Amino acid sequence: AQSVTQLDSQVPVFEEAPVELRCNYSSSVSVYLFWYVQYPNQGLQLLLKYLSGSTLVKGINGFEAEFNKSQTSFHLRKPSVHISDTAEYFCAVSLPGGTSYGKLTFGQGTILTVHP
Amino acid sequence: NAGVMQNPRHLVRRRGQEARLRCSPMKGHSHVYWYRQLPEEGLKFMVYLQKENIIDESGMPKERFSAEFPKEGPSILRIQQVVRGDSAAYFCASSPTAETGNTIYFGEGSWLTVV
């Protein structure tokens, strides 16, 4: 079975500073990787996903993530954050295969708080 | 194009009552997933349905919980005889097919409080 570990439960950062949210996964087979963002009392919005190909994935709102197979990591980065980026971020994996793709395994979440 | 619609957004039930949560997938989507987010925990997969079929219910509690996605109408997650431990946010997600690469779109969730 696969698992996802988000190494930081909370990350405080000042506005316009860079940020990295860390995600490690464990799986005996290849996986697909996702980052979702959840604003308070709202659903999840997809930021980006890695299925194959280039290990550097660019997403919405200026976020990017890099897939590192040897370190089984998929860290999320943004070079300059805004107050509006304050939210909870979830890393998730799923397995290849028709009925497995949408069955996501999520990490515990990282709360990003951007201070003025 | 409306997104994934869930209702009610907030539901309060007394212990022992039934809770019914509804999910209308995005237009053209025939695959629905239900997830539960317990306090202080991440989201956990519950069940995956296509129209009139349960594909994977490996995350569903064995008792009191059921889900359906009829040919017409929304998907329903039903919790019978609710207990305090069922208090959580329940999220529905949908995709057009199970094809790899499709984005899984989430609804805004239904918050169940059991008192």
PDB file of C-alpha atoms in Angstrom:
ATOM      1  CA  ALA A   1       0.000   0.000   0.000  1.00  0.00           C
ATOM      2  CA  GLN A   2       1.150   3.528  -0.676  1.00  0.00           C
ATOM      3  CA  SER A   3       1.484   6.303   1.901  1.00  0.00           C
ATOM      4  CA  VAL A   4       2.184  10.033   1.884  1.00  0.00           C
ATOM      5  CA  THR A   5       4.044  12.034   4.512  1.00  0.00           C
ATOM      6  CA  GLN A   6       3.949  15.795   4.619  1.00  0.00           C
ATOM      7  CA  LEU A   7       6.874  16.698   6.793  1.00  0.00           C
ATOM      8  CA  ASP A   8       5.580  20.001   8.142  1.00  0.00           C
ATOM      9  CA  SER A   9       2.140  20.445   9.653  1.00  0.00           C
ATOM     10  CA  GLN A  10       2.470  24.224   9.674  1.00  0.00           C
ATOM     11  CA  VAL A  11       4.661  26.612   7.702  1.00  0.00           C
ATOM     12  CA  PRO A  12       4.648  30.308   8.567  1.00  0.00           C
ATOM     13  CA  VAL A  13       6.257  32.653   6.074  1.00  0.00           C
ATOM     14  CA  PHE A  14       6.351  36.357   5.324  1.00  0.00           C
ATOM     15  CA  GLU A  15       4.773  37.825   2.220  1.00  0.00           C
ATOM     16  CA  GLU A  16       7.027  37.821  -0.871  1.00  0.00           C
ATOM     17  CA  ALA A  17       9.337  35.212   0.668  1.00  0.00           C
ATOM     18  CA  PRO A  18       9.911  31.861  -1.040  1.00  0.00           C
ATOM     19  CA  VAL A  19       8.309  28.737   0.373  1.00  0.00           C
ATOM     20  CA  GLU A  20       8.761  24.982   0.074  1.00  0.00           C
ATOM     21  CA  LEU A  21       6.207  22.464   1.316  1.00  0.00           C
ATOM     22  CA  ARG A  22       7.684  19.011   1.629  1.00  0.00           C
ATOM     23  CA  CYS A  23       6.085  15.755   0.594  1.00  0.00           C
ATOM     24  CA  ASN A  24       7.504  12.239   0.637  1.00  0.00           C
ATOM     25  CA  TYR A  25       5.711   9.132  -0.511  1.00  0.00           C
ATOM     26  CA  SER A  26       6.137   5.409  -0.155  1.00  0.00           C
ATOM     27  CA  SER A  27       5.053   2.915  -2.769  1.00  0.00           C
ATOM     28  CA  SER A  28       6.282  -0.362  -4.218  1.00  0.00           C
ATOM     29  CA  VAL A  29       5.108   0.692  -7.686  1.00  0.00           C
ATOM     30  CA  SER A  30       5.123   3.868  -9.722  1.00  0.00           C
ATOM     31  CA  VAL A  31       2.599   6.460  -8.653  1.00  0.00           C
ATOM     32  CA  TYR A  32       0.981   9.601  -9.887  1.00  0.00           C
ATOM     33  CA  LEU A  33       1.468  12.660  -7.693  1.00  0.00           C
ATOM     34  CA  PHE A  34      -0.759  15.634  -6.956  1.00  0.00           C
ATOM     35  CA  TRP A  35      -0.867  18.805  -4.907  1.00  0.00           C
ATOM     36  CA  TYR A  36      -4.235  20.227  -3.868  1.00  0.00           C
ATOM     37  CA  VAL A  37      -5.038  23.439  -1.987  1.00  0.00           C
ATOM     38  CA  GLN A  38      -7.954  23.879   0.393  1.00  0.00           C
ATOM     39  CA  TYR A  39      -9.114  27.309   1.472  1.00  0.00           C
ATOM     40  CA  PRO A  40     -11.159  27.517   4.704  1.00  0.00           C
ATOM     41  CA  ASN A  41     -14.539  25.812   4.434  1.00  0.00           C
ATOM     42  CA  GLN A  42     -14.022  25.087   0.770  1.00  0.00           C
ATOM     43  CA  GLY A  43     -13.278  22.077  -1.355  1.00  0.00           C
ATOM     44  CA  LEU A  44      -9.961  21.059  -2.799  1.00  0.00           C
ATOM     45  CA  GLN A  45      -8.531  22.691  -5.891  1.00  0.00           C
ATOM     46  CA  LEU A  46      -5.876  20.990  -7.976  1.00  0.00           C
ATOM     47  CA  LEU A  47      -2.612  22.943  -8.092  1.00  0.00           C
ATOM     48  CA  LEU A  48      -0.596  20.545 -10.232  1.00  0.00           C
ATOM     49  CA  LYS A  49      -0.026  16.903 -11.028  1.00  0.00           C
ATOM     50  CA  TYR A  50       2.809  14.660 -12.162  1.00  0.00           C
ATOM     51  CA  LEU A  51       1.950  11.714 -14.368  1.00  0.00           C
ATOM     52  CA  SER A  52       5.127  11.215 -16.389  1.00  0.00           C
ATOM     53  CA  GLY A  53       7.736  13.107 -18.372  1.00  0.00           C
ATOM     54  CA  SER A  54       9.534  16.190 -17.107  1.00  0.00           C
ATOM     55  CA  THR A  55      10.159  16.009 -13.391  1.00  0.00           C
ATOM     56  CA  LEU A  56       9.530  19.734 -12.938  1.00  0.00           C
ATOM     57  CA  VAL A  57       5.822  20.440 -13.014  1.00  0.00           C
ATOM     58  CA  LYS A  58       4.335  23.899 -13.176  1.00  0.00           C
ATOM     59  CA  GLY A  59       0.894  24.562 -11.774  1.00  0.00           C
ATOM     60  CA  ILE A  60      -1.533  27.348 -11.150  1.00  0.00           C
ATOM     61  CA  ASN A  61      -0.942  30.452  -9.035  1.00  0.00           C
ATOM     62  CA  GLY A  62       2.817  30.348  -9.619  1.00  0.00           C
ATOM     63  CA  PHE A  63       3.409  27.039  -7.859  1.00  0.00           C
ATOM     64  CA  GLU A  64       5.724  24.307  -9.112  1.00  0.00           C
ATOM     65  CA  ALA A  65       6.838  20.934  -7.850  1.00  0.00           C
ATOM     66  CA  GLU A  66       9.703  18.620  -8.616  1.00  0.00           C
ATOM     67  CA  PHE A  67       9.417  14.856  -8.706  1.00  0.00           C
ATOM     68  CA  ASN A  68      12.483  13.119  -7.322  1.00  0.00           C
ATOM     69  CA  LYS A  69      12.217   9.383  -7.789  1.00  0.00           C
ATOM     70  CA  SER A  70      15.377   8.474  -5.908  1.00  0.00           C
ATOM     71  CA  GLN A  71      14.275  10.420  -2.854  1.00  0.00           C
ATOM     72  CA  THR A  72      10.575   9.591  -3.358  1.00  0.00           C
ATOM     73  CA  SER A  73       9.732  13.234  -2.920  1.00  0.00           C
ATOM     74  CA  PHE A  74       7.439  15.732  -4.574  1.00  0.00           C
ATOM     75  CA  HIS A  75       8.080  19.069  -2.883  1.00  0.00           C
ATOM     76  CA  LEU A  76       5.958  22.102  -3.706  1.00  0.00           C
ATOM     77  CA  ARG A  77       7.612  25.495  -4.169  1.00  0.00           C
ATOM     78  CA  LYS A  78       6.704  29.078  -4.849  1.00  0.00           C
ATOM     79  CA  PRO A  79       9.370  31.785  -5.260  1.00  0.00           C
ATOM     80  CA  SER A  80       7.272  34.594  -3.766  1.00  0.00           C
ATOM     81  CA  VAL A  81       4.117  34.052  -1.746  1.00  0.00           C
ATOM     82  CA  HIS A  82       1.108  36.311  -1.301  1.00  0.00           C
ATOM     83  CA  ILE A  83      -1.291  36.718   1.589  1.00  0.00           C
ATOM     84  CA  SER A  84      -3.899  34.965  -0.560  1.00  0.00           C
ATOM     85  CA  ASP A  85      -1.790  31.789  -0.568  1.00  0.00           C
ATOM     86  CA  THR A  86      -2.728  31.208   3.062  1.00  0.00           C
ATOM     87  CA  ALA A  87      -4.468  27.831   2.987  1.00  0.00           C
ATOM     88  CA  GLU A  88      -3.966  24.152   3.675  1.00  0.00           C
ATOM     89  CA  TYR A  89      -2.035  22.177   1.087  1.00  0.00           C
ATOM     90  CA  PHE A  90      -2.369  18.459   0.505  1.00  0.00           C
ATOM     91  CA  CYS A  91      -0.018  16.140  -1.301  1.00  0.00           C
ATOM     92  CA  ALA A  92      -1.611  13.006  -2.756  1.00  0.00           C
ATOM     93  CA  VAL A  93      -0.744   9.922  -4.780  1.00  0.00           C
ATOM     94  CA  SER A  94      -2.688   7.465  -6.854  1.00  0.00           C
ATOM     95  CA  LEU A  95      -1.809   4.299  -8.710  1.00  0.00           C
ATOM     96  CA  PRO A  96      -1.871   3.682 -12.433  1.00  0.00           C
ATOM     97  CA  GLY A  97      -4.747   1.622 -13.661  1.00  0.00           C
ATOM     98  CA  GLY A  98      -8.288   2.410 -14.676  1.00  0.00           C
ATOM     99  CA  THR A  99     -10.038   2.054 -11.345  1.00  0.00           C
ATOM    100  CA  SER A 100      -7.174   3.318  -9.218  1.00  0.00           C
ATOM    101  CA  TYR A 101      -6.453   6.692 -10.753  1.00  0.00           C
ATOM    102  CA  GLY A 102      -9.082   8.648  -8.817  1.00  0.00           C
ATOM    103  CA  LYS A 103      -8.512   6.767  -5.586  1.00  0.00           C
ATOM    104  CA  LEU A 104      -6.182   9.277  -3.961  1.00  0.00           C
ATOM    105  CA  THR A 105      -4.100   8.718  -0.854  1.00  0.00           C
ATOM    106  CA  PHE A 106      -3.575  12.049   0.878  1.00  0.00           C
ATOM    107  CA  GLY A 107      -0.980  13.338   3.261  1.00  0.00           C
ATOM    108  CA  GLN A 108      -1.965  14.978   6.533  1.00  0.00           C
ATOM    109  CA  GLY A 109      -1.825  18.461   5.077  1.00  0.00           C
ATOM    110  CA  THR A 110       0.394  21.499   5.608  1.00  0.00           C
ATOM    111  CA  ILE A 111      -1.096  24.771   6.758  1.00  0.00           C
ATOM    112  CA  LEU A 112       0.677  27.639   5.040  1.00  0.00           C
ATOM    113  CA  THR A 113       0.250  30.972   6.775  1.00  0.00           C
ATOM    114  CA  VAL A 114       1.548  34.046   4.985  1.00  0.00           C
ATOM    115  CA  HIS A 115       2.184  37.037   7.234  1.00  0.00           C
ATOM    116  CA  PRO A 116       2.329  40.642   6.000  1.00  0.00           C
TER     117      PRO A 116
ATOM    118  CA  ASN B   1     -20.274  24.853 -16.282  1.00  0.00           C
ATOM    119  CA  ALA B   2     -21.199  24.275 -12.682  1.00  0.00           C
ATOM    120  CA  GLY B   3     -18.704  22.441 -10.546  1.00  0.00           C
ATOM    121  CA  VAL B   4     -19.311  19.489  -8.291  1.00  0.00           C
ATOM    122  CA  MET B   5     -22.328  20.382  -6.182  1.00  0.00           C
ATOM    123  CA  GLN B   6     -22.785  19.019  -2.698  1.00  0.00           C
ATOM    124  CA  ASN B   7     -25.692  19.531  -0.348  1.00  0.00           C
ATOM    125  CA  PRO B   8     -26.358  20.174   2.333  1.00  0.00           C
ATOM    126  CA  ARG B   9     -23.227  22.139   3.122  1.00  0.00           C
ATOM    127  CA  HIS B  10     -23.847  21.763   6.835  1.00  0.00           C
ATOM    128  CA  LEU B  11     -25.929  19.111   8.534  1.00  0.00           C
ATOM    129  CA  VAL B  12     -26.600  18.565  12.218  1.00  0.00           C
ATOM    130  CA  ARG B  13     -27.941  15.219  13.365  1.00  0.00           C
ATOM    131  CA  ARG B  14     -28.632  13.739  16.765  1.00  0.00           C
ATOM    132  CA  ARG B  15     -27.087  10.413  17.640  1.00  0.00           C
ATOM    133  CA  GLY B  16     -29.095   7.599  16.118  1.00  0.00           C
ATOM    134  CA  GLN B  17     -30.549   9.618  13.252  1.00  0.00           C
ATOM    135  CA  GLU B  18     -29.780   9.158   9.574  1.00  0.00           C
ATOM    136  CA  ALA B  19     -27.677  11.487   7.474  1.00  0.00           C
ATOM    137  CA  ARG B  20     -27.988  11.748   3.700  1.00  0.00           C
ATOM    138  CA  LEU B  21     -25.406  13.655   1.741  1.00  0.00           C
ATOM    139  CA  ARG B  22     -25.933  14.409  -1.918  1.00  0.00           C
ATOM    140  CA  CYS B  23     -23.459  14.983  -4.700  1.00  0.00           C
ATOM    141  CA  SER B  24     -24.128  16.129  -8.246  1.00  0.00           C
ATOM    142  CA  PRO B  25     -21.018  15.620 -10.360  1.00  0.00           C
ATOM    143  CA  MET B  26     -19.890  18.050 -12.994  1.00  0.00           C
ATOM    144  CA  LYS B  27     -21.817  17.883 -16.230  1.00  0.00           C
ATOM    145  CA  GLY B  28     -20.594  15.014 -18.333  1.00  0.00           C
ATOM    146  CA  HIS B  29     -18.887  13.258 -15.434  1.00  0.00           C
ATOM    147  CA  SER B  30     -19.965   9.714 -14.710  1.00  0.00           C
ATOM    148  CA  HIS B  31     -17.383   8.816 -12.071  1.00  0.00           C
ATOM    149  CA  VAL B  32     -17.889   9.846  -8.462  1.00  0.00           C
ATOM    150  CA  TYR B  33     -15.627   9.475  -5.432  1.00  0.00           C
ATOM    151  CA  TRP B  34     -16.442  10.122  -1.788  1.00  0.00           C
ATOM    152  CA  TYR B  35     -13.815  11.129   0.761  1.00  0.00           C
ATOM    153  CA  ARG B  36     -14.040  11.835   4.481  1.00  0.00           C
ATOM    154  CA  GLN B  37     -11.969  14.345   6.409  1.00  0.00           C
ATOM    155  CA  LEU B  38     -12.012  13.704  10.128  1.00  0.00           C
ATOM    156  CA  PRO B  39     -10.814  16.402  12.528  1.00  0.00           C
ATOM    157  CA  GLU B  40      -7.029  16.584  12.678  1.00  0.00           C
ATOM    158  CA  GLU B  41      -6.740  14.000   9.894  1.00  0.00           C
ATOM    159  CA  GLY B  42      -6.226  14.107   6.183  1.00  0.00           C
ATOM    160  CA  LEU B  43      -8.749  13.054   3.612  1.00  0.00           C
ATOM    161  CA  LYS B  44      -9.488   9.354   3.356  1.00  0.00           C
ATOM    162  CA  PHE B  45     -10.986   7.613   0.357  1.00  0.00           C
ATOM    163  CA  MET B  46     -14.318   5.978   1.025  1.00  0.00           C
ATOM    164  CA  VAL B  47     -15.948   4.784  -2.189  1.00  0.00           C
ATOM    165  CA  TYR B  48     -15.781   5.033  -5.976  1.00  0.00           C
ATOM    166  CA  LEU B  49     -18.944   4.767  -8.051  1.00  0.00           C
ATOM    167  CA  GLN B  50     -19.987   4.883 -11.638  1.00  0.00           C
ATOM    168  CA  LYS B  51     -23.590   5.190 -12.723  1.00  0.00           C
ATOM    169  CA  GLU B  52     -25.517   2.352 -11.021  1.00  0.00           C
ATOM    170  CA  ASN B  53     -22.313   0.571  -9.983  1.00  0.00           C
ATOM    171  CA  ILE B  54     -20.030   0.554  -6.957  1.00  0.00           C
ATOM    172  CA  ILE B  55     -16.514   0.080  -8.286  1.00  0.00           C
ATOM    173  CA  ASP B  56     -14.451   0.249  -5.098  1.00  0.00           C
ATOM    174  CA  GLU B  57     -15.798   0.549  -1.571  1.00  0.00           C
ATOM    175  CA  SER B  58     -12.641  -0.464   0.224  1.00  0.00           C
ATOM    176  CA  GLY B  59     -12.657   2.698   2.354  1.00  0.00           C
ATOM    177  CA  MET B  60     -16.230   2.456   3.539  1.00  0.00           C
ATOM    178  CA  PRO B  61     -16.925   1.422   7.140  1.00  0.00           C
ATOM    179  CA  LYS B  62     -18.520  -2.005   7.120  1.00  0.00           C
ATOM    180  CA  GLU B  63     -21.640  -0.963   8.971  1.00  0.00           C
ATOM    181  CA  ARG B  64     -24.088   1.938   8.757  1.00  0.00           C
ATOM    182  CA  PHE B  65     -22.541   3.509   5.643  1.00  0.00           C
ATOM    183  CA  SER B  66     -23.800   3.060   2.102  1.00  0.00           C
ATOM    184  CA  ALA B  67     -23.484   4.881  -1.197  1.00  0.00           C
ATOM    185  CA  GLU B  68     -25.310   4.887  -4.476  1.00  0.00           C
ATOM    186  CA  PHE B  69     -25.151   6.653  -7.806  1.00  0.00           C
ATOM    187  CA  PRO B  70     -28.415   5.995  -9.643  1.00  0.00           C
ATOM    188  CA  LYS B  71     -28.964   6.311 -13.353  1.00  0.00           C
ATOM    189  CA  GLU B  72     -30.797   9.557 -12.761  1.00  0.00           C
ATOM    190  CA  GLY B  73     -30.071  12.015  -9.995  1.00  0.00           C
ATOM    191  CA  PRO B  74     -27.215  12.691  -7.621  1.00  0.00           C
ATOM    192  CA  SER B  75     -24.958  10.313  -5.795  1.00  0.00           C
ATOM    193  CA  ILE B  76     -26.045   9.732  -2.199  1.00  0.00           C
ATOM    194  CA  LEU B  77     -23.877   8.887   0.788  1.00  0.00           C
ATOM    195  CA  ARG B  78     -26.079   7.529   3.543  1.00  0.00           C
ATOM    196  CA  ILE B  79     -25.081   7.136   7.161  1.00  0.00           C
ATOM    197  CA  GLN B  80     -27.517   5.301   9.376  1.00  0.00           C
ATOM    198  CA  GLN B  81     -27.680   5.610  13.165  1.00  0.00           C
ATOM    199  CA  VAL B  82     -25.034   8.299  13.279  1.00  0.00           C
ATOM    200  CA  VAL B  83     -22.565   8.472  16.173  1.00  0.00           C
ATOM    201  CA  ARG B  84     -20.358  11.341  17.330  1.00  0.00           C
ATOM    202  CA  GLY B  85     -17.383   9.806  15.561  1.00  0.00           C
ATOM    203  CA  ASP B  86     -19.129  10.355  12.218  1.00  0.00           C
ATOM    204  CA  SER B  87     -18.733  14.119  12.632  1.00  0.00           C
ATOM    205  CA  ALA B  88     -16.526  15.104   9.733  1.00  0.00           C
ATOM    206  CA  ALA B  89     -16.388  16.852   6.396  1.00  0.00           C
ATOM    207  CA  TYR B  90     -17.474  14.644   3.520  1.00  0.00           C
ATOM    208  CA  PHE B  91     -16.164  15.528   0.094  1.00  0.00           C
ATOM    209  CA  CYS B  92     -17.391  14.338  -3.238  1.00  0.00           C
ATOM    210  CA  ALA B  93     -15.232  14.381  -6.350  1.00  0.00           C
ATOM    211  CA  SER B  94     -15.925  13.575  -9.973  1.00  0.00           C
ATOM    212  CA  SER B  95     -14.166  12.884 -13.237  1.00  0.00           C
ATOM    213  CA  PRO B  96     -15.421  12.295 -16.774  1.00  0.00           C
ATOM    214  CA  THR B  97     -13.812   8.878 -17.048  1.00  0.00           C
ATOM    215  CA  ALA B  98     -11.284   6.826 -15.139  1.00  0.00           C
ATOM    216  CA  GLU B  99      -8.669   7.632 -17.772  1.00  0.00           C
ATOM    217  CA  THR B 100      -5.297   8.589 -16.441  1.00  0.00           C
ATOM    218  CA  GLY B 101      -4.663  12.293 -16.718  1.00  0.00           C
ATOM    219  CA  ASN B 102      -8.190  13.426 -16.045  1.00  0.00           C
ATOM    220  CA  THR B 103      -8.463  16.015 -13.331  1.00  0.00           C
ATOM    221  CA  ILE B 104     -10.435  14.918 -10.306  1.00  0.00           C
ATOM    222  CA  TYR B 105     -12.690  17.831  -9.344  1.00  0.00           C
ATOM    223  CA  PHE B 106     -13.811  18.213  -5.734  1.00  0.00           C
ATOM    224  CA  GLY B 107     -16.970  19.719  -4.347  1.00  0.00           C
ATOM    225  CA  GLU B 108     -17.014  22.145  -1.443  1.00  0.00           C
ATOM    226  CA  GLY B 109     -17.905  19.472   1.052  1.00  0.00           C
ATOM    227  CA  SER B 110     -20.687  18.640   3.469  1.00  0.00           C
ATOM    228  CA  TRP B 111     -19.943  19.196   7.140  1.00  0.00           C
ATOM    229  CA  LEU B 112     -21.750  16.716   9.362  1.00  0.00           C
ATOM    230  CA  THR B 113     -22.042  17.421  13.071  1.00  0.00           C
ATOM    231  CA  VAL B 114     -23.494  14.749  15.320  1.00  0.00           C
ATOM    232  CA  VAL B 115     -24.765  16.011  18.660  1.00  0.00           C
TER     233      VAL B 115
END
